[in-house]
């Protein structure tokens, strides 16, 4: 603005107003000098300010301290221009843990099974851990926190390790395999024991059969030689002939039992069912065996109860069943006070029952069901003095099952009673 004013004052005026030429020249020179000064001032104003000298300071990493288990202090040391300063801040320890750790921990799935502990420079910080309060926790994981909390360690603890689905599957498989192995071991053990028992029973059976075959053959040979040599009086010959006949019948019965057992085990026994009248059939059996029973010192008693209907049976199988039961009654009640064998035929609804009872010592209750097993003999004084192979009663059950009948045994006072149940026609 001063420069423009100087120029305006230096401009030529009208002729009638024109000043002296020396005055104009002086004003013009001053105007140009003022312009030069203003340009110089503008140049100074627009120029860059001078840079201040740079301040160099050394800064240490943050450190932390816990005071009275209540305050958490973060601080660091700074050396600007070789002068030491300490910078830092203090925070309430419970509020710091609550705001930075508790919220994150409680919003996760960990509090249901775990808790956390905070250590500062190796020392446990109070208050009590957040989560499950476990008196004897197990350490699940431990790690140091990042800077500037590198003086802190966080430990996750659990009362017991959580079970994942894979862990549950492995546990289930382990239990299943353990049970399977144990069951297999017990099964093999029981099978081995049964095989050993069966082998022993077969060995006893062979010995018993050998003895049972030898006894009648010896008797037949002895009576035959005596008769051939003429050493027997005439009135005694009939008795000797009868002994030979009885022993031969006994031998035939034993052989028949063994052959029948073999056929039943090979499923070669052919069942031919026919309709019979039970009362008449039992009467035929008692008549057939009456002489043998009388010579053994026993007597028959037959009983019929109700209107008995016809039944479907295999006559050979039923005959062998009744013979075996009668022979068993004679053997095991030979020392009984009442030497009688009672055969009862009765009708109950649609079932027909044929019962064979003796008046001997009976069978121990715990062994009643075992007597139907093959080669089984009751191990007591009664059987030690009684001949037998242990297959007669098992054949009774096998033949009854083949005919569709049911056999059972029960103790009576006194004696034992076997019962056969048939469905009537």
mmCIF file of C-alpha atoms in Angstrom, residues 8 16 62 130 227 266 333 348 415:
data_model
loop_
_atom_site.group_PDB
_atom_site.id
_atom_site.type_symbol
_atom_site.label_atom_id
_atom_site.label_comp_id
_atom_site.label_asym_id
_atom_site.label_seq_id
_atom_site.Cartn_x
_atom_site.Cartn_y
_atom_site.Cartn_z
ATOM 1 C CA UNK A 8 0.441 7.847 -7.060
ATOM 2 C CA UNK A 16 -1.692 23.903 -14.014
ATOM 3 C CA UNK A 62 7.919 -51.007 31.374
ATOM 4 C CA UNK A 130 -12.245 -67.225 39.272
ATOM 5 C CA UNK A 227 -24.500 -176.807 33.830
ATOM 6 C CA UNK A 266 -25.689 -138.606 15.634
ATOM 7 C CA UNK A 333 -34.087 -148.684 46.521
ATOM 8 C CA UNK A 348 -55.105 -133.793 33.752
ATOM 9 C CA UNK A 415 -38.606 -142.145 47.571
#
